[in-house]
Structure formats: C-alpha cells, structure tokens
PDB file of C-alpha atoms in Angstrom:
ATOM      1  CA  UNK A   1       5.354 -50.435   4.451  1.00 67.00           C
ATOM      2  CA  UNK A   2       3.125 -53.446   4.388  1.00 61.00           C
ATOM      3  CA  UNK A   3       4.076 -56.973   3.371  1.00 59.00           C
ATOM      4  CA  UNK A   4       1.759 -59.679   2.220  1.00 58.00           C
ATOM      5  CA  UNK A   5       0.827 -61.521   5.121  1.00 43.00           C
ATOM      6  CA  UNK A   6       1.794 -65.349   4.912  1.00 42.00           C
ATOM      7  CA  UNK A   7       2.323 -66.776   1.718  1.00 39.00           C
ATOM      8  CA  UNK A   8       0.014 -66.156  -1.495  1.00 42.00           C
ATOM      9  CA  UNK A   9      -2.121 -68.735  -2.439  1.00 41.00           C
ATOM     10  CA  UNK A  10      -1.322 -69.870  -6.003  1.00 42.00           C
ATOM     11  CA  UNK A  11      -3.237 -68.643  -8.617  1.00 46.00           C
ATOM     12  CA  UNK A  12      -1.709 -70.764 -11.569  1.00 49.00           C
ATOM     13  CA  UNK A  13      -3.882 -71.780 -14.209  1.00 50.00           C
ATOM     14  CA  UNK A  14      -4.702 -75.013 -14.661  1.00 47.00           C
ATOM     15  CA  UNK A  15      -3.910 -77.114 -17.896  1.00 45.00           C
ATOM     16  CA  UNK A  16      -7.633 -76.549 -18.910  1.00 47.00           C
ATOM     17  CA  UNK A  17      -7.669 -72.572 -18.008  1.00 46.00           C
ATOM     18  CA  UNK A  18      -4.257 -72.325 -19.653  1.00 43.00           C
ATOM     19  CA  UNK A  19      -5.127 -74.080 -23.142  1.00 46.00           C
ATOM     20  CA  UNK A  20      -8.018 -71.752 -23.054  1.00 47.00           C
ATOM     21  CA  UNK A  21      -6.371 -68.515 -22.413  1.00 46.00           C
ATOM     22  CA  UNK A  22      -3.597 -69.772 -25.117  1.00 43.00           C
ATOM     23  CA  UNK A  23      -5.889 -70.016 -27.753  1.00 45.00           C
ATOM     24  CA  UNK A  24      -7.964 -67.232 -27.263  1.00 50.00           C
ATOM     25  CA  UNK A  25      -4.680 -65.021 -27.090  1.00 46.00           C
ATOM     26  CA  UNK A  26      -3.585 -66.846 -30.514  1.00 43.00           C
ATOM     27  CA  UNK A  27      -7.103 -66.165 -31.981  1.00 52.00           C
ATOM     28  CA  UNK A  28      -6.521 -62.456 -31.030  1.00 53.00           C
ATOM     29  CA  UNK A  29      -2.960 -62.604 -32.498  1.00 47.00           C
ATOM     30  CA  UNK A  30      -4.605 -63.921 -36.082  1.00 55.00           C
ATOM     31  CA  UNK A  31      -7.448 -61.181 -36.022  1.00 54.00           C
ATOM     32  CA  UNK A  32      -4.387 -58.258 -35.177  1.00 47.00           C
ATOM     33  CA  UNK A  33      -2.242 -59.798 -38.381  1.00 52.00           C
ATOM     34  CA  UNK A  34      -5.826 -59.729 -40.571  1.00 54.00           C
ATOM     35  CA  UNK A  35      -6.281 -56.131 -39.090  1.00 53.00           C
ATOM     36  CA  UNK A  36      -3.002 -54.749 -40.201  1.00 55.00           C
ATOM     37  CA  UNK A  37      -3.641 -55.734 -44.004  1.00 54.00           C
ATOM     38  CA  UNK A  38      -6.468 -54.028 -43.998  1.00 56.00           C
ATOM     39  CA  UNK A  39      -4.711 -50.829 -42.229  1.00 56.00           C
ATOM     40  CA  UNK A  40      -3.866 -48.134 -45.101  1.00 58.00           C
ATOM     41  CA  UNK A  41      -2.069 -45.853 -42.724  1.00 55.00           C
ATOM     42  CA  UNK A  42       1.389 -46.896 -41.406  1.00 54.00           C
ATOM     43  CA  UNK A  43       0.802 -45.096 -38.268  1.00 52.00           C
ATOM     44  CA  UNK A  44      -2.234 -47.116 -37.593  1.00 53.00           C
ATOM     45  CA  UNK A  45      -0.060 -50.552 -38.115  1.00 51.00           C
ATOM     46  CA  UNK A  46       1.928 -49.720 -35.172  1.00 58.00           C
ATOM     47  CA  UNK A  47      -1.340 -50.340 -32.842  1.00 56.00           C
ATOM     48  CA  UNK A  48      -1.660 -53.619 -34.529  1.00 58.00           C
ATOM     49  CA  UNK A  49       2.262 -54.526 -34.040  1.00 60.00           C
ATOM     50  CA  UNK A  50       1.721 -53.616 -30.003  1.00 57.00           C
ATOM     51  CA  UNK A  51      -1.588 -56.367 -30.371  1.00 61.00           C
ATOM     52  CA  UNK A  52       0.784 -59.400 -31.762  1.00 58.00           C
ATOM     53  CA  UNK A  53       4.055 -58.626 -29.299  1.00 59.00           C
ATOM     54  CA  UNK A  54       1.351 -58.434 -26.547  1.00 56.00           C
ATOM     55  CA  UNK A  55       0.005 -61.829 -27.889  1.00 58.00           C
ATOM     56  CA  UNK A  56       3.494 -63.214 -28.598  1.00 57.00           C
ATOM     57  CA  UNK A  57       4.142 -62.325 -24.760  1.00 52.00           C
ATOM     58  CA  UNK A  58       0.998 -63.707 -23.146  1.00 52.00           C
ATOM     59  CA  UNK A  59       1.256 -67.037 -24.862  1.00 55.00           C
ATOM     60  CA  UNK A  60       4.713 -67.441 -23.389  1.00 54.00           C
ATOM     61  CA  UNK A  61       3.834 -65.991 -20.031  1.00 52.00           C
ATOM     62  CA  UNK A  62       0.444 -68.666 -20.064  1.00 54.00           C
ATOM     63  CA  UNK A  63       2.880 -71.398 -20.958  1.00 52.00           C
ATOM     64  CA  UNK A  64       5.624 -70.649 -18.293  1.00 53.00           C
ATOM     65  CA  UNK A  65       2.461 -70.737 -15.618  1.00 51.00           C
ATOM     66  CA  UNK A  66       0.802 -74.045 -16.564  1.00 51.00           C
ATOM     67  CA  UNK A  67       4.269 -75.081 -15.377  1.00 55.00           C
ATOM     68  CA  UNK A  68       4.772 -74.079 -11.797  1.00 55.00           C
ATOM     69  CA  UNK A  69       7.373 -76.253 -11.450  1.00 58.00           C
ATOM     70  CA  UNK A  70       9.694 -75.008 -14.397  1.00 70.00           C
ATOM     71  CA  UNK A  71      12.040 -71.975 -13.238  1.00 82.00           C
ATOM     72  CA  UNK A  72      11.397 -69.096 -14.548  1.00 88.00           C
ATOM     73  CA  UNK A  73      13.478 -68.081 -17.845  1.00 90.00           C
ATOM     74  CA  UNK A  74      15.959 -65.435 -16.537  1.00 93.00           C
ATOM     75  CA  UNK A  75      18.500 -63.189 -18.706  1.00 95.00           C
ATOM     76  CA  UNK A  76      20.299 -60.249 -18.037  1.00 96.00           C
ATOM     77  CA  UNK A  77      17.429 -57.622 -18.047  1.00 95.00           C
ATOM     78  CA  UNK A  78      17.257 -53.797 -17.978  1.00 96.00           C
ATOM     79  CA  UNK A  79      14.785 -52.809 -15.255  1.00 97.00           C
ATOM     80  CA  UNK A  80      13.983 -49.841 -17.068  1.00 97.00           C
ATOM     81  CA  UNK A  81      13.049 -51.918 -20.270  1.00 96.00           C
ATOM     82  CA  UNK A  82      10.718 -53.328 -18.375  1.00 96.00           C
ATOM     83  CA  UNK A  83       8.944 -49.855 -16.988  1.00 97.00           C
ATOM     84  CA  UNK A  84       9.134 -48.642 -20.168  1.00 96.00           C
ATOM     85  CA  UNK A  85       6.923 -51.476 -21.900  1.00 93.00           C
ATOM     86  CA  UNK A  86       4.654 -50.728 -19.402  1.00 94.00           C
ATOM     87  CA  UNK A  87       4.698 -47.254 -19.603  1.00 95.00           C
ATOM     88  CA  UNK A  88       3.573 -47.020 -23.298  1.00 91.00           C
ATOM     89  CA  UNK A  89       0.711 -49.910 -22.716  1.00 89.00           C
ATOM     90  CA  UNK A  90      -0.076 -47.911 -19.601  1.00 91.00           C
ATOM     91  CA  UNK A  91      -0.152 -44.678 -21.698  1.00 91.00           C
ATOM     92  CA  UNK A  92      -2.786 -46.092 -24.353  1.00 86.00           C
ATOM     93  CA  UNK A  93      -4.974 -46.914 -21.936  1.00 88.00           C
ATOM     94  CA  UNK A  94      -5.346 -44.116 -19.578  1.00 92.00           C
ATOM     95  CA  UNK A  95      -7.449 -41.072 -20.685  1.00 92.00           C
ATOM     96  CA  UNK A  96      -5.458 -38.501 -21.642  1.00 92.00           C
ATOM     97  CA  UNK A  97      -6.687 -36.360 -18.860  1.00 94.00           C
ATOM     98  CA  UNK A  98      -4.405 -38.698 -16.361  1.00 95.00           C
ATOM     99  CA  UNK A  99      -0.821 -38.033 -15.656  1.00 95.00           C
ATOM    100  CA  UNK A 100       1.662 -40.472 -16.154  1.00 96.00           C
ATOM    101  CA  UNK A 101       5.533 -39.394 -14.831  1.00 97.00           C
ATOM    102  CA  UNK A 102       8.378 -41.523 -15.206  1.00 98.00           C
ATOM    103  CA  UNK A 103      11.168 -41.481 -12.233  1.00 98.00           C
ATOM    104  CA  UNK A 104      14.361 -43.265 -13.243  1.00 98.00           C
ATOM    105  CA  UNK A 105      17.613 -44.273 -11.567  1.00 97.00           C
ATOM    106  CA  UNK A 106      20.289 -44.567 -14.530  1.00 95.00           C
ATOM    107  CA  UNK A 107      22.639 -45.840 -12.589  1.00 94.00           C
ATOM    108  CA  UNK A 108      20.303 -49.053 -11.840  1.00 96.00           C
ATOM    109  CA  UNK A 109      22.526 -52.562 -13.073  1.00 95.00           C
ATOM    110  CA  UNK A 110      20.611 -55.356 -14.851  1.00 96.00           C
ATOM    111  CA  UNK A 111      19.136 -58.006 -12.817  1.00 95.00           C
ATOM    112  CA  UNK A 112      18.196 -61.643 -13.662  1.00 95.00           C
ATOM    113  CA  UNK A 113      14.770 -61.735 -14.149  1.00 96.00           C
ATOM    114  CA  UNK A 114      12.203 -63.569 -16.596  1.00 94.00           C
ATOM    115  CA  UNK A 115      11.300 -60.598 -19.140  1.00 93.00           C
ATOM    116  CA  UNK A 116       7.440 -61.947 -19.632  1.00 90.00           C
ATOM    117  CA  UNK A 117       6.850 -62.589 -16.171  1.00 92.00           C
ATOM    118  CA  UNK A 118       7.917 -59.391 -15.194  1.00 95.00           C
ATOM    119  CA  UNK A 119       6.587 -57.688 -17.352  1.00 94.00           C
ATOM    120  CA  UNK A 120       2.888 -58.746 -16.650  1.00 91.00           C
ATOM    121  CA  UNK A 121       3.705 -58.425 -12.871  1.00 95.00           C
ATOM    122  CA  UNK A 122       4.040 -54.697 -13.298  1.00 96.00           C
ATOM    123  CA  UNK A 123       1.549 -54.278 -15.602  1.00 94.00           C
ATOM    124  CA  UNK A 124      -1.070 -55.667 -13.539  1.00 93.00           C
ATOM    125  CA  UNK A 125       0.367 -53.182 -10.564  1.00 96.00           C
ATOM    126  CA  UNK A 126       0.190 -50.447 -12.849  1.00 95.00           C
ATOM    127  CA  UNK A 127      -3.387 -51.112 -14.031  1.00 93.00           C
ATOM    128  CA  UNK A 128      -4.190 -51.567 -10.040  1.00 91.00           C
ATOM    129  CA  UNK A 129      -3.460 -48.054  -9.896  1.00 94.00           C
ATOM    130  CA  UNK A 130      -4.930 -46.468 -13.168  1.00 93.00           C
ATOM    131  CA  UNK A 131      -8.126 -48.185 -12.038  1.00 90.00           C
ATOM    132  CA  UNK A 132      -8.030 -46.674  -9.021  1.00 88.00           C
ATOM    133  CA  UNK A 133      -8.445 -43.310 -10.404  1.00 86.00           C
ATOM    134  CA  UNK A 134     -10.572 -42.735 -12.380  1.00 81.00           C
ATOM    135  CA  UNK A 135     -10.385 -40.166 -14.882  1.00 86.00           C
ATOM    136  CA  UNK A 136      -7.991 -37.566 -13.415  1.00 87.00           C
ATOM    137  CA  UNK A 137      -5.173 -38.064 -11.129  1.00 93.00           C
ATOM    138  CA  UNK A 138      -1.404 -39.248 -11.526  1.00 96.00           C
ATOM    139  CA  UNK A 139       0.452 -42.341 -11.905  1.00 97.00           C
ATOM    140  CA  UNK A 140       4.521 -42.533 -11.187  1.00 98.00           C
ATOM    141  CA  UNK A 141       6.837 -45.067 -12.287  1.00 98.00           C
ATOM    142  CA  UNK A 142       9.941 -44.756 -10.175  1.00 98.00           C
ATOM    143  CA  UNK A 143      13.524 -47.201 -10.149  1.00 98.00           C
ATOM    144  CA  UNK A 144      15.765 -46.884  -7.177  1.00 98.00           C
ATOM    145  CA  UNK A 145      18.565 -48.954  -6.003  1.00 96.00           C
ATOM    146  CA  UNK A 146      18.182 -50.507  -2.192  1.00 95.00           C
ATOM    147  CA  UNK A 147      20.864 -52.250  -0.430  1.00 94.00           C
ATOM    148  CA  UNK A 148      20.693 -54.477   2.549  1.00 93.00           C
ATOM    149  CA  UNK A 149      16.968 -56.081   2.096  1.00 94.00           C
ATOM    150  CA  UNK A 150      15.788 -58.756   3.514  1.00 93.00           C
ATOM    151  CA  UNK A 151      13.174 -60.931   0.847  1.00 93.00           C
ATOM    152  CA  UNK A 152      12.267 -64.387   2.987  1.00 90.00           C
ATOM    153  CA  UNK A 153      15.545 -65.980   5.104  1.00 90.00           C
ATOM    154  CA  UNK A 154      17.959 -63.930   2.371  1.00 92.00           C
ATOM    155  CA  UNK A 155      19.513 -60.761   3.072  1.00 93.00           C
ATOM    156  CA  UNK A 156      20.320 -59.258  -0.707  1.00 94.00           C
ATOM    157  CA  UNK A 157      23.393 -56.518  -1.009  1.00 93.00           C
ATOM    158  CA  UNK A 158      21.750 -54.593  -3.887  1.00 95.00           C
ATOM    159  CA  UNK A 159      17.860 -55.005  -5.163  1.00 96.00           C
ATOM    160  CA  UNK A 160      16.007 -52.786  -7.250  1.00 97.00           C
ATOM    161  CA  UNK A 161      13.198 -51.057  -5.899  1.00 98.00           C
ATOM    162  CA  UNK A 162      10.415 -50.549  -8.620  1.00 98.00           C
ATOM    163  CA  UNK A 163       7.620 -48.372  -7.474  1.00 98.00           C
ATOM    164  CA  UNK A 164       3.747 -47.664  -8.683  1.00 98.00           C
ATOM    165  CA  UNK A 165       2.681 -44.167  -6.519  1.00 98.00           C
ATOM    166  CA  UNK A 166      -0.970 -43.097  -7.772  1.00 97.00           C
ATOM    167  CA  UNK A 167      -3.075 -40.518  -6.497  1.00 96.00           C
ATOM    168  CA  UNK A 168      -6.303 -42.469  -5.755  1.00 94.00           C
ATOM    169  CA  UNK A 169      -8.407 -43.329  -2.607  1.00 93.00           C
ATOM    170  CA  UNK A 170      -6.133 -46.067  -0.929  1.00 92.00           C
ATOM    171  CA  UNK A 171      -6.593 -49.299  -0.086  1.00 89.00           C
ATOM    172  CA  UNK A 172      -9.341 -49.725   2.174  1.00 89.00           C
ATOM    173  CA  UNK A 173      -7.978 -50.608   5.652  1.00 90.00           C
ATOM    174  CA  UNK A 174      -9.879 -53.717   5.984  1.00 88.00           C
ATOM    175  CA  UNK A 175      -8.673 -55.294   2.548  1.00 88.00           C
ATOM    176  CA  UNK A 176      -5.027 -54.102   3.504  1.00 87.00           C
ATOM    177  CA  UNK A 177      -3.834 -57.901   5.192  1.00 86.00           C
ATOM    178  CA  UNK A 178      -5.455 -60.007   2.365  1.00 81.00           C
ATOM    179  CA  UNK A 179      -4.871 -57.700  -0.970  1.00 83.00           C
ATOM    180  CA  UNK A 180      -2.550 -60.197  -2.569  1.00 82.00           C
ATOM    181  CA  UNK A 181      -4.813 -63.091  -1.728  1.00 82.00           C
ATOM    182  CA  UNK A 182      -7.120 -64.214  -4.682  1.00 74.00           C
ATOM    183  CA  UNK A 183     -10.258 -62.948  -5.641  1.00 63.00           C
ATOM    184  CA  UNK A 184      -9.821 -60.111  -2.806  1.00 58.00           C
ATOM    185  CA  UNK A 185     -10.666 -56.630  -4.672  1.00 61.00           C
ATOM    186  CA  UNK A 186     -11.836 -53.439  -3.250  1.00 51.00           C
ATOM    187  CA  UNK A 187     -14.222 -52.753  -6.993  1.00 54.00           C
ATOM    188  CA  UNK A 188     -17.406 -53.718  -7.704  1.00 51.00           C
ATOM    189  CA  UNK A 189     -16.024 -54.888 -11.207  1.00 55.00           C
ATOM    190  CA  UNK A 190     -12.674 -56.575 -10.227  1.00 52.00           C
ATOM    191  CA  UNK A 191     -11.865 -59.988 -10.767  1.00 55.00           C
ATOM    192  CA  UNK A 192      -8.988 -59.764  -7.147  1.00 60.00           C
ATOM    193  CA  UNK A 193      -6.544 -61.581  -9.715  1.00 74.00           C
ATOM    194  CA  UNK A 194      -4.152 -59.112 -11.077  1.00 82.00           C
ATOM    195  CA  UNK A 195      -1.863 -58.507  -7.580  1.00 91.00           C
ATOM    196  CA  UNK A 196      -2.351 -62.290  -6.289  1.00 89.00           C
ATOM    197  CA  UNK A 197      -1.004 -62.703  -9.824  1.00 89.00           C
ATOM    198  CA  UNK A 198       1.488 -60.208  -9.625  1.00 93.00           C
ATOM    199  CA  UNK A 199       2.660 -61.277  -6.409  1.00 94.00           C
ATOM    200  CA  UNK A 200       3.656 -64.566  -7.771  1.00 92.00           C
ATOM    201  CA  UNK A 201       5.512 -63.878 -10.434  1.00 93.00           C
ATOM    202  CA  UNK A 202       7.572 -61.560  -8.439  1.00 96.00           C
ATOM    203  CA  UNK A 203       8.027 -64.630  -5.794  1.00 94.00           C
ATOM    204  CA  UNK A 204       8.872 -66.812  -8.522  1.00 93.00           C
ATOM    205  CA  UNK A 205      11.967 -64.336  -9.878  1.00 95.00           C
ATOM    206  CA  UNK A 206      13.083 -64.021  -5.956  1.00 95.00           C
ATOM    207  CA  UNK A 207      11.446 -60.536  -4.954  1.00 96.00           C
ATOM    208  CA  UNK A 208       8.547 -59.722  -3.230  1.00 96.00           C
ATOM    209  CA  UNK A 209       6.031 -56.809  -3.269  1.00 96.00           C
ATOM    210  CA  UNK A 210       4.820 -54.601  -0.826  1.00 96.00           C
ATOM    211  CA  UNK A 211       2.707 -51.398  -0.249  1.00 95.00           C
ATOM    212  CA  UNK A 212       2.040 -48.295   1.621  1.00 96.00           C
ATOM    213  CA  UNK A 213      -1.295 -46.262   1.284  1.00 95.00           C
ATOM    214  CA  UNK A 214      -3.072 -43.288   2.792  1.00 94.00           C
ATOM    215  CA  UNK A 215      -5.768 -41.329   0.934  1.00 93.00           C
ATOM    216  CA  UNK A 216      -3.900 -39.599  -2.098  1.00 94.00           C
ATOM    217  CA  UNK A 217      -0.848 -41.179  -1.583  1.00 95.00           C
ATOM    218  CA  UNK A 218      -0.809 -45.270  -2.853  1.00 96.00           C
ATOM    219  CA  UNK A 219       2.493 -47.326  -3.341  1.00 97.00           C
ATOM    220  CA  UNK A 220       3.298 -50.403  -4.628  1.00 97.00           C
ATOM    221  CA  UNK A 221       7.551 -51.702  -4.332  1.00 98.00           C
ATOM    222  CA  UNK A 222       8.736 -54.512  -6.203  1.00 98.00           C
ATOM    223  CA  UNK A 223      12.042 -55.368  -4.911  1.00 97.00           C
ATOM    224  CA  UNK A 224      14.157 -57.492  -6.865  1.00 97.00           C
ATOM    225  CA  UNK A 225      17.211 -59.084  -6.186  1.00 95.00           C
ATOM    226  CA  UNK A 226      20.326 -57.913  -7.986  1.00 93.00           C
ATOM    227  CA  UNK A 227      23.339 -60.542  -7.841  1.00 75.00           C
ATOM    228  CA  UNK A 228      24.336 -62.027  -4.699  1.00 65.00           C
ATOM    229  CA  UNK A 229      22.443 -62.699  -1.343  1.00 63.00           C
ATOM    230  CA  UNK A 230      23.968 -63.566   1.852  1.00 57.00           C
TER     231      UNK A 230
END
C-alpha cells in the first residue's frame, strides 16, 4: 500500500477564494429554498432538502478552511454515518448502470472526528473513483477496525480503516508518487484538487490516506485514529 510521499502541499483557500465559494454556496442554498416552493410533489422536496444540508455543510466546511490554524471541530462520530451520507450523494450521482456495495464493520466504536471535514474528505475519494469508471463498473464502501498503525511518529491501538475499492483502470504508475499533490490528475477534465483536498482534511483530524491499485482493482484507506496513541 502506497503512502503520500512527503507532506501535501496545502491547498486551503484563501480569504478571497473562500468568501467566494461561501457565497456562491449561499446563493445555491437560496435558489434550493425558492425551488422547493415551487415543488408540488413531496417526493421531489426531498432532492431540494439534500441541496440546503449540502449547502449548510459546505459553508461550514469553507469556513473551518479559511482558518488553517483553528482545530478542527471534533465530536463523538459514527464512522458509518459518515459512509452513509456519502453513500446516498454517491448513489444520485452515479448512473444507475454502476454498482454501489456497502461493506460494514458493526462492531466499529465512534471516533473523534470533525463531521464536515470528513465528510467532504470521503466524498471527494468516492467521486475519485465513480469518475474513474465510467458508466459501468462497481464502487465499495468498506469499515474495518485496524490495530497497531503507525500515522506520522504515533503508533495508534485501534483506527478505523475506511476503504473506496472501484473497478476502474488504476492509477497510472507515473502519477502514483505525486497523486495527493495539487493540481496532479490523471483526466483530461480534472481540476487534481479533490485528493490533495482530501488528504488534508484527513491530516488535519490525525489520519492519513493511502492507496493500492492494479488494473481492476483501485483502493483508497482512510485510517483514523480511535482513542489513544502511544
């Protein structure tokens, strides 16, 4: 399994970026609540509801980031909370012809992480790997409990291992050392922001992320620390 060679270059917004991203995420937020007036069917509301949570969440995640400096707001979190949020976004926007399992350990204990950050950190994984496909193929979300792992100097007794397998073409061997780096991306259409970005916010809760790939076979681990190190 591969780790990210050195340490990722930052890829915070700036104040700038962030008031930009901030309001465009609140005008998005107003045109959702506009939208759902207008919605006669209660079935179609729900879309709109997923629109303002998504908003709610990306305004907080833009503010944490325009403050590197501020810890990151940790509470007691079910890990599987987490996949599941980004199973359903992940499920609206893969066709339906695209497979999406979910592999669970139940017996996985909460862990201290920030909920937005975390979040977004998966969910940029996760759309890694449904862009990597294509139209057919399969995408699984998997929790397992690790002991013993070493993240930096710390060795952590428990960590949760959260995994994104997908059935695509790999990462190309000679993207493999820099693929958390910034603005490295093996498409033609990428912007090489979404696992520098990723890789941060997993940094920032005290985990790390790593990868193995082959062709038909890719894997991205988020470890997490849960409770003590040593």
């Amino acid at each position: 399994m591969e780790s990210p060679a050195g340490t990722c270059c930052s890829s915070s917004p700036t104040p700038r970026s962030a008031s930009a991203s901030r309001a465009r995420t609140i005008c998005s937020r107003g045109a959702a609540q506009l939208l759902e007036r207008e919605l006669p069917a209660a079935a179609l509301k729900e879309y709109t509801r997923v629109i303002i949570g998504e908003a709610d969440r990306l305004t907080a995640l833009v503010d944490s980031m325009a403050r590197p400096s501020q810890a990151p707001n940790q509470t007691s979190l079910n890990v599987h909370e987490i996949c599941e949020h980004v199973y359903h976004l992940l499920r609206a926007e893969a066709p339906p012809t695209l497979v999406i399992e979910r592999d669970y350990d139940p017996s996985l204990p909460n862990a201290h992480l920030d909920r937005h950050q975390m979040i977004q950190a998966l969910l940029n994984v996760a759309r890694n790997a449904l862009q990597a496909q294509g139209d057919k193929g399969r995408i699984v979300l998997r929790t397992r409990a690790r002991s013993n792992v070493s993240i930096g100097s710390a060795v952590h007794r428990l960590t949760a291992s959260v995994q994104v397998e997908d059935t695509g073409p790999g990462v190309p061997e000679h993207l493999r050392a820099s693929i958390f780096y910034p603005l490295v991306t093996g498409r033609a259409n990428g912007t090489g922001l979404g696992l520098a970005v990723a890789q941060e916010l997993v940094t920032r809760n005290g985990g790390i992320i790593e990868f193995e790939s082959e062709f038909g076979r890719t894997v991205f681990t988020l470890l997490l620390p849960i409770g003590d190190d040593t």
